[in-house]
PDB file of C-alpha atoms in Angstrom:
ATOM      1  CA  UNK A   1     -47.289   9.790  -1.311  1.00  0.00           C
ATOM      2  CA  UNK A   2     -43.699  10.971  -0.032  1.00  0.00           C
ATOM      3  CA  UNK A   3     -42.757   7.603   0.543  1.00  0.00           C
ATOM      4  CA  UNK A   4     -43.785   6.390  -2.879  1.00  0.00           C
ATOM      5  CA  UNK A   5     -41.701   9.326  -4.303  1.00  0.00           C
ATOM      6  CA  UNK A   6     -38.850   8.707  -2.167  1.00  0.00           C
ATOM      7  CA  UNK A   7     -38.973   4.786  -3.317  1.00  0.00           C
ATOM      8  CA  UNK A   8     -39.224   5.896  -7.145  1.00  0.00           C
ATOM      9  CA  UNK A   9     -36.359   8.540  -6.907  1.00  0.00           C
ATOM     10  CA  UNK A  10     -34.140   6.059  -5.096  1.00  0.00           C
ATOM     11  CA  UNK A  11     -34.621   3.548  -7.877  1.00  0.00           C
ATOM     12  CA  UNK A  12     -33.997   6.087 -10.571  1.00  0.00           C
ATOM     13  CA  UNK A  13     -30.661   7.562  -8.833  1.00  0.00           C
ATOM     14  CA  UNK A  14     -29.624   3.953  -8.461  1.00  0.00           C
ATOM     15  CA  UNK A  15     -29.729   3.232 -12.066  1.00  0.00           C
ATOM     16  CA  UNK A  16     -28.315   6.698 -13.130  1.00  0.00           C
ATOM     17  CA  UNK A  17     -25.323   6.160 -10.823  1.00  0.00           C
ATOM     18  CA  UNK A  18     -25.026   2.796 -12.092  1.00  0.00           C
ATOM     19  CA  UNK A  19     -25.302   3.731 -15.762  1.00  0.00           C
ATOM     20  CA  UNK A  20     -22.644   6.657 -14.918  1.00  0.00           C
ATOM     21  CA  UNK A  21     -20.042   4.412 -13.455  1.00  0.00           C
ATOM     22  CA  UNK A  22     -20.559   2.116 -16.753  1.00  0.00           C
ATOM     23  CA  UNK A  23     -19.753   5.115 -18.658  1.00  0.00           C
ATOM     24  CA  UNK A  24     -16.760   5.838 -16.810  1.00  0.00           C
ATOM     25  CA  UNK A  25     -15.278   2.510 -17.613  1.00  0.00           C
ATOM     26  CA  UNK A  26     -14.086  -0.714 -16.045  1.00  0.00           C
ATOM     27  CA  UNK A  27     -10.782   1.160 -15.169  1.00  0.00           C
ATOM     28  CA  UNK A  28     -12.670   2.824 -12.374  1.00  0.00           C
ATOM     29  CA  UNK A  29     -13.854  -0.616 -10.962  1.00  0.00           C
ATOM     30  CA  UNK A  30     -10.183  -2.168 -11.234  1.00  0.00           C
ATOM     31  CA  UNK A  31      -8.585   0.642  -9.336  1.00  0.00           C
ATOM     32  CA  UNK A  32      -9.111   4.064  -7.672  1.00  0.00           C
ATOM     33  CA  UNK A  33      -6.590   6.781  -8.080  1.00  0.00           C
ATOM     34  CA  UNK A  34      -7.122   9.960  -6.231  1.00  0.00           C
ATOM     35  CA  UNK A  35      -8.795  11.648  -9.074  1.00  0.00           C
ATOM     36  CA  UNK A  36     -11.051   8.555  -9.295  1.00  0.00           C
ATOM     37  CA  UNK A  37     -11.967   8.788  -5.714  1.00  0.00           C
ATOM     38  CA  UNK A  38     -12.742  12.317  -5.588  1.00  0.00           C
ATOM     39  CA  UNK A  39     -15.093  11.961  -8.595  1.00  0.00           C
ATOM     40  CA  UNK A  40     -16.798   8.706  -6.812  1.00  0.00           C
ATOM     41  CA  UNK A  41     -17.247  10.589  -3.559  1.00  0.00           C
ATOM     42  CA  UNK A  42     -18.957  13.614  -5.238  1.00  0.00           C
ATOM     43  CA  UNK A  43     -21.213  11.483  -7.279  1.00  0.00           C
ATOM     44  CA  UNK A  44     -22.249   9.776  -4.001  1.00  0.00           C
ATOM     45  CA  UNK A  45     -22.676  12.838  -2.228  1.00  0.00           C
ATOM     46  CA  UNK A  46     -24.814  14.359  -4.973  1.00  0.00           C
ATOM     47  CA  UNK A  47     -27.031  11.269  -5.007  1.00  0.00           C
ATOM     48  CA  UNK A  48     -27.702  11.627  -1.285  1.00  0.00           C
ATOM     49  CA  UNK A  49     -28.462  15.322  -1.729  1.00  0.00           C
ATOM     50  CA  UNK A  50     -31.255  14.428  -4.214  1.00  0.00           C
ATOM     51  CA  UNK A  51     -32.614  11.752  -2.163  1.00  0.00           C
ATOM     52  CA  UNK A  52     -32.709  13.367   1.267  1.00  0.00           C
ATOM     53  CA  UNK A  53     -35.466  15.872   0.254  1.00  0.00           C
ATOM     54  CA  UNK A  54     -38.277  14.536  -2.010  1.00  0.00           C
ATOM     55  CA  UNK A  55     -39.005  18.119  -3.005  1.00  0.00           C
ATOM     56  CA  UNK A  56     -35.804  18.856  -4.528  1.00  0.00           C
ATOM     57  CA  UNK A  57     -36.048  18.738  -8.262  1.00  0.00           C
ATOM     58  CA  UNK A  58     -34.029  15.749  -9.918  1.00  0.00           C
ATOM     59  CA  UNK A  59     -32.118  18.003 -12.404  1.00  0.00           C
ATOM     60  CA  UNK A  60     -30.421  19.703  -9.439  1.00  0.00           C
ATOM     61  CA  UNK A  61     -28.636  16.522  -8.746  1.00  0.00           C
ATOM     62  CA  UNK A  62     -28.746  14.841 -12.110  1.00  0.00           C
ATOM     63  CA  UNK A  63     -26.812  17.787 -13.969  1.00  0.00           C
ATOM     64  CA  UNK A  64     -24.034  17.996 -11.449  1.00  0.00           C
ATOM     65  CA  UNK A  65     -23.404  14.261 -11.613  1.00  0.00           C
ATOM     66  CA  UNK A  66     -23.593  14.279 -15.462  1.00  0.00           C
ATOM     67  CA  UNK A  67     -21.079  16.947 -15.408  1.00  0.00           C
ATOM     68  CA  UNK A  68     -18.688  15.128 -13.311  1.00  0.00           C
ATOM     69  CA  UNK A  69     -18.879  12.150 -15.530  1.00  0.00           C
ATOM     70  CA  UNK A  70     -18.248  14.218 -18.513  1.00  0.00           C
ATOM     71  CA  UNK A  71     -15.156  15.625 -16.827  1.00  0.00           C
ATOM     72  CA  UNK A  72     -13.986  12.137 -15.946  1.00  0.00           C
ATOM     73  CA  UNK A  73     -14.370  10.888 -19.577  1.00  0.00           C
ATOM     74  CA  UNK A  74     -12.614  13.947 -20.998  1.00  0.00           C
ATOM     75  CA  UNK A  75      -9.740  13.507 -18.630  1.00  0.00           C
ATOM     76  CA  UNK A  76      -9.371  10.041 -19.162  1.00  0.00           C
ATOM     77  CA  UNK A  77      -9.381  10.532 -23.139  1.00  0.00           C
ATOM     78  CA  UNK A  78      -6.691  13.385 -22.751  1.00  0.00           C
ATOM     79  CA  UNK A  79      -4.482  11.280 -20.456  1.00  0.00           C
ATOM     80  CA  UNK A  80      -4.474   8.692 -23.294  1.00  0.00           C
ATOM     81  CA  UNK A  81      -2.414  10.978 -25.282  1.00  0.00           C
ATOM     82  CA  UNK A  82      -0.325  12.778 -22.726  1.00  0.00           C
ATOM     83  CA  UNK A  83       1.856  10.808 -20.129  1.00  0.00           C
ATOM     84  CA  UNK A  84       2.554  14.078 -18.439  1.00  0.00           C
ATOM     85  CA  UNK A  85      -1.044  14.570 -17.735  1.00  0.00           C
ATOM     86  CA  UNK A  86      -1.586  10.913 -16.836  1.00  0.00           C
ATOM     87  CA  UNK A  87       1.104  11.283 -14.198  1.00  0.00           C
ATOM     88  CA  UNK A  88      -0.531  14.585 -12.903  1.00  0.00           C
ATOM     89  CA  UNK A  89      -3.882  13.135 -12.515  1.00  0.00           C
ATOM     90  CA  UNK A  90      -2.983   9.413 -11.547  1.00  0.00           C
ATOM     91  CA  UNK A  91       0.407   9.847 -10.011  1.00  0.00           C
ATOM     92  CA  UNK A  92       3.496   7.437 -10.761  1.00  0.00           C
ATOM     93  CA  UNK A  93       4.668   4.370  -8.898  1.00  0.00           C
ATOM     94  CA  UNK A  94       7.165   4.562  -6.166  1.00  0.00           C
ATOM     95  CA  UNK A  95       9.857   2.042  -5.524  1.00  0.00           C
ATOM     96  CA  UNK A  96       9.877   1.119  -1.706  1.00  0.00           C
ATOM     97  CA  UNK A  97      12.104  -1.743  -1.843  1.00  0.00           C
ATOM     98  CA  UNK A  98      14.950  -1.601  -4.257  1.00  0.00           C
ATOM     99  CA  UNK A  99      17.385  -4.647  -4.965  1.00  0.00           C
ATOM    100  CA  UNK A 100      16.478  -5.871  -1.501  1.00  0.00           C
ATOM    101  CA  UNK A 101      17.037  -2.625   0.325  1.00  0.00           C
ATOM    102  CA  UNK A 102      14.230  -0.418   1.736  1.00  0.00           C
ATOM    103  CA  UNK A 103      13.884   2.923   0.079  1.00  0.00           C
ATOM    104  CA  UNK A 104      13.307   5.315   3.410  1.00  0.00           C
ATOM    105  CA  UNK A 105      13.059   8.428   1.236  1.00  0.00           C
ATOM    106  CA  UNK A 106      10.128   7.154  -0.610  1.00  0.00           C
ATOM    107  CA  UNK A 107       8.516   5.840   2.346  1.00  0.00           C
ATOM    108  CA  UNK A 108       8.826   8.958   4.149  1.00  0.00           C
ATOM    109  CA  UNK A 109       7.324  10.993   0.953  1.00  0.00           C
ATOM    110  CA  UNK A 110       4.275   8.937   1.089  1.00  0.00           C
ATOM    111  CA  UNK A 111       4.012   8.489   4.799  1.00  0.00           C
ATOM    112  CA  UNK A 112       4.331   4.850   4.576  1.00  0.00           C
ATOM    113  CA  UNK A 113       5.544   3.177   7.538  1.00  0.00           C
ATOM    114  CA  UNK A 114       6.939  -0.371   8.355  1.00  0.00           C
ATOM    115  CA  UNK A 115       3.492  -1.617   9.706  1.00  0.00           C
ATOM    116  CA  UNK A 116       1.998  -0.562   6.263  1.00  0.00           C
ATOM    117  CA  UNK A 117       4.840  -2.455   4.281  1.00  0.00           C
ATOM    118  CA  UNK A 118       4.449  -5.454   6.273  1.00  0.00           C
ATOM    119  CA  UNK A 119       0.806  -5.556   5.874  1.00  0.00           C
ATOM    120  CA  UNK A 120       0.708  -5.355   2.204  1.00  0.00           C
ATOM    121  CA  UNK A 121       3.586  -7.818   1.838  1.00  0.00           C
ATOM    122  CA  UNK A 122       1.449 -10.565   4.016  1.00  0.00           C
ATOM    123  CA  UNK A 123      -1.396  -9.759   1.503  1.00  0.00           C
ATOM    124  CA  UNK A 124       0.947 -10.503  -1.284  1.00  0.00           C
ATOM    125  CA  UNK A 125       1.787 -13.765   0.631  1.00  0.00           C
ATOM    126  CA  UNK A 126       5.214 -12.824   1.420  1.00  0.00           C
ATOM    127  CA  UNK A 127       6.257 -13.218   5.015  1.00  0.00           C
ATOM    128  CA  UNK A 128       9.700 -11.849   5.207  1.00  0.00           C
ATOM    129  CA  UNK A 129      11.246  -8.618   3.723  1.00  0.00           C
ATOM    130  CA  UNK A 130      14.414 -10.751   2.944  1.00  0.00           C
ATOM    131  CA  UNK A 131      12.491 -12.461   0.255  1.00  0.00           C
ATOM    132  CA  UNK A 132      11.876  -9.368  -1.750  1.00  0.00           C
ATOM    133  CA  UNK A 133      14.024  -8.017  -4.560  1.00  0.00           C
ATOM    134  CA  UNK A 134      11.552  -5.103  -5.525  1.00  0.00           C
ATOM    135  CA  UNK A 135       8.437  -3.581  -4.104  1.00  0.00           C
ATOM    136  CA  UNK A 136       6.488  -1.100  -5.921  1.00  0.00           C
ATOM    137  CA  UNK A 137       3.734   1.155  -4.489  1.00  0.00           C
ATOM    138  CA  UNK A 138       1.246   1.807  -7.394  1.00  0.00           C
ATOM    139  CA  UNK A 139      -0.564   4.901  -7.766  1.00  0.00           C
ATOM    140  CA  UNK A 140      -3.763   3.026  -6.730  1.00  0.00           C
ATOM    141  CA  UNK A 141      -2.177   2.166  -3.190  1.00  0.00           C
ATOM    142  CA  UNK A 142      -1.715  -1.430  -4.172  1.00  0.00           C
ATOM    143  CA  UNK A 143       1.822  -2.827  -3.555  1.00  0.00           C
ATOM    144  CA  UNK A 144       3.403  -4.820  -6.338  1.00  0.00           C
ATOM    145  CA  UNK A 145       6.219  -7.204  -5.273  1.00  0.00           C
ATOM    146  CA  UNK A 146       8.875  -8.977  -7.112  1.00  0.00           C
ATOM    147  CA  UNK A 147      10.461 -11.832  -5.152  1.00  0.00           C
ATOM    148  CA  UNK A 148      14.168 -12.760  -5.256  1.00  0.00           C
ATOM    149  CA  UNK A 149      15.064 -15.769  -7.283  1.00  0.00           C
ATOM    150  CA  UNK A 150      15.411 -19.101  -5.664  1.00  0.00           C
ATOM    151  CA  UNK A 151      19.106 -19.605  -6.205  1.00  0.00           C
ATOM    152  CA  UNK A 152      19.715 -15.969  -4.661  1.00  0.00           C
ATOM    153  CA  UNK A 153      17.732 -16.864  -1.626  1.00  0.00           C
ATOM    154  CA  UNK A 154      19.304 -20.125  -1.180  1.00  0.00           C
ATOM    155  CA  UNK A 155      22.686 -18.715  -1.316  1.00  0.00           C
ATOM    156  CA  UNK A 156      21.598 -16.116   1.407  1.00  0.00           C
ATOM    157  CA  UNK A 157      20.365 -18.929   3.657  1.00  0.00           C
ATOM    158  CA  UNK A 158      23.655 -20.509   3.465  1.00  0.00           C
ATOM    159  CA  UNK A 159      25.489 -17.401   4.240  1.00  0.00           C
ATOM    160  CA  UNK A 160      23.344 -16.549   7.107  1.00  0.00           C
ATOM    161  CA  UNK A 161      22.723 -19.893   9.077  1.00  0.00           C
ATOM    162  CA  UNK A 162      22.202 -19.338  12.657  1.00  0.00           C
ATOM    163  CA  UNK A 163      21.599 -21.378  15.842  1.00  0.00           C
ATOM    164  CA  UNK A 164      18.156 -19.447  16.324  1.00  0.00           C
ATOM    165  CA  UNK A 165      15.138 -21.616  15.111  1.00  0.00           C
ATOM    166  CA  UNK A 166      11.665 -21.138  16.172  1.00  0.00           C
ATOM    167  CA  UNK A 167       8.139 -22.020  14.977  1.00  0.00           C
ATOM    168  CA  UNK A 168       6.255 -18.930  13.582  1.00  0.00           C
ATOM    169  CA  UNK A 169       6.286 -15.793  11.240  1.00  0.00           C
ATOM    170  CA  UNK A 170       9.391 -13.681  10.894  1.00  0.00           C
ATOM    171  CA  UNK A 171       9.611 -11.328  14.074  1.00  0.00           C
ATOM    172  CA  UNK A 172      10.923  -7.671  13.756  1.00  0.00           C
ATOM    173  CA  UNK A 173      13.711  -7.142  16.283  1.00  0.00           C
ATOM    174  CA  UNK A 174      14.126  -3.453  15.304  1.00  0.00           C
ATOM    175  CA  UNK A 175      11.689  -1.108  13.844  1.00  0.00           C
ATOM    176  CA  UNK A 176      12.376   2.575  13.126  1.00  0.00           C
ATOM    177  CA  UNK A 177      15.410   2.251  15.166  1.00  0.00           C
ATOM    178  CA  UNK A 178      13.926   0.884  18.310  1.00  0.00           C
ATOM    179  CA  UNK A 179      14.534  -2.553  19.579  1.00  0.00           C
ATOM    180  CA  UNK A 180      11.494  -4.839  19.951  1.00  0.00           C
ATOM    181  CA  UNK A 181      12.269  -6.530  23.430  1.00  0.00           C
ATOM    182  CA  UNK A 182       9.209  -8.772  23.475  1.00  0.00           C
ATOM    183  CA  UNK A 183      10.275 -10.300  20.157  1.00  0.00           C
ATOM    184  CA  UNK A 184      13.684 -10.888  21.466  1.00  0.00           C
ATOM    185  CA  UNK A 185      12.140 -12.619  24.501  1.00  0.00           C
ATOM    186  CA  UNK A 186      10.099 -14.965  22.095  1.00  0.00           C
ATOM    187  CA  UNK A 187      13.473 -16.155  20.527  1.00  0.00           C
ATOM    188  CA  UNK A 188      15.004 -16.530  24.060  1.00  0.00           C
ATOM    189  CA  UNK A 189      17.535 -13.822  23.224  1.00  0.00           C
ATOM    190  CA  UNK A 190      18.534 -10.357  24.694  1.00  0.00           C
ATOM    191  CA  UNK A 191      19.898  -6.964  23.559  1.00  0.00           C
ATOM    192  CA  UNK A 192      23.522  -8.133  24.234  1.00  0.00           C
ATOM    193  CA  UNK A 193      23.126 -10.817  21.685  1.00  0.00           C
ATOM    194  CA  UNK A 194      21.354  -8.641  19.134  1.00  0.00           C
ATOM    195  CA  UNK A 195      24.095  -6.183  19.195  1.00  0.00           C
ATOM    196  CA  UNK A 196      26.654  -8.777  18.631  1.00  0.00           C
ATOM    197  CA  UNK A 197      24.635  -9.797  15.499  1.00  0.00           C
ATOM    198  CA  UNK A 198      24.563  -6.352  14.372  1.00  0.00           C
ATOM    199  CA  UNK A 199      28.308  -5.668  14.861  1.00  0.00           C
ATOM    200  CA  UNK A 200      29.044  -8.761  12.886  1.00  0.00           C
ATOM    201  CA  UNK A 201      26.966  -7.194   9.977  1.00  0.00           C
ATOM    202  CA  UNK A 202      28.797  -3.847  10.234  1.00  0.00           C
ATOM    203  CA  UNK A 203      26.259  -1.908  12.414  1.00  0.00           C
ATOM    204  CA  UNK A 204      27.737  -0.497  15.674  1.00  0.00           C
ATOM    205  CA  UNK A 205      24.715   0.537  17.480  1.00  0.00           C
ATOM    206  CA  UNK A 206      20.858  -0.042  17.482  1.00  0.00           C
ATOM    207  CA  UNK A 207      20.211   3.652  16.197  1.00  0.00           C
ATOM    208  CA  UNK A 208      22.082   2.916  13.064  1.00  0.00           C
ATOM    209  CA  UNK A 209      19.426   0.269  11.996  1.00  0.00           C
ATOM    210  CA  UNK A 210      16.154   1.167  10.476  1.00  0.00           C
ATOM    211  CA  UNK A 211      14.590  -2.332  10.319  1.00  0.00           C
ATOM    212  CA  UNK A 212      15.990  -5.585  11.320  1.00  0.00           C
ATOM    213  CA  UNK A 213      13.931  -9.045  11.441  1.00  0.00           C
ATOM    214  CA  UNK A 214      14.695 -12.727  11.901  1.00  0.00           C
ATOM    215  CA  UNK A 215      12.721 -15.567  10.576  1.00  0.00           C
ATOM    216  CA  UNK A 216      12.076 -19.176  11.660  1.00  0.00           C
ATOM    217  CA  UNK A 217      15.335 -20.458  10.027  1.00  0.00           C
ATOM    218  CA  UNK A 218      17.521 -17.974  12.010  1.00  0.00           C
ATOM    219  CA  UNK A 219      17.896 -15.844   8.787  1.00  0.00           C
ATOM    220  CA  UNK A 220      18.428 -12.303   9.719  1.00  0.00           C
ATOM    221  CA  UNK A 221      17.197  -9.147   7.473  1.00  0.00           C
ATOM    222  CA  UNK A 222      18.964  -5.867   8.134  1.00  0.00           C
ATOM    223  CA  UNK A 223      18.447  -2.176   6.722  1.00  0.00           C
ATOM    224  CA  UNK A 224      20.449   0.345   7.999  1.00  0.00           C
ATOM    225  CA  UNK A 225      19.907   4.034   8.215  1.00  0.00           C
ATOM    226  CA  UNK A 226      21.330   6.065   5.459  1.00  0.00           C
TER     227      UNK A 226
END
């Protein structure tokens, strides 16, 4: 009898949660802000609470779930009218790359490191930071990227031609001010060569550089600490 009860309760809770998510709107499916995530986690926890004990009344779970959905719908409606509240609940975008330069202050504020940035750039099918004009971290955590125009990239290629050419993805040579010696070995160079390259671009020491990479055409990207 308990098994049948659990089965029926599970089916009922499934349709209740499905209906509540539909009421919350397609906006919740497309993205999850911090507020959306909290609501979703709480609804899931309450659903488990109802299912784990067949003797608990369904209303002890359905009422809190309905209350959360009501809060979500009301907040969504209010934020349509007020941008201040919208920013408060959903947050606002952060520019991580501005006109080709890394914004370290914004990265630090969001505890967003270089590995996170490179991962999301690759997910946007961009392999080289040097090809990015703007990168914006949306409130949902997704990175929106605006690439440099082809003419600008071609002009940079002409200025930055180098003897280093290899097959593969762009390699970071300096990350967070630390030299990546294993990547220097991959291109057959050493710290002395790297220091000369940095000095030619106005950086006197490795510690002055936040991030430096080189691509398969020998094009070097450099972002200095500020």
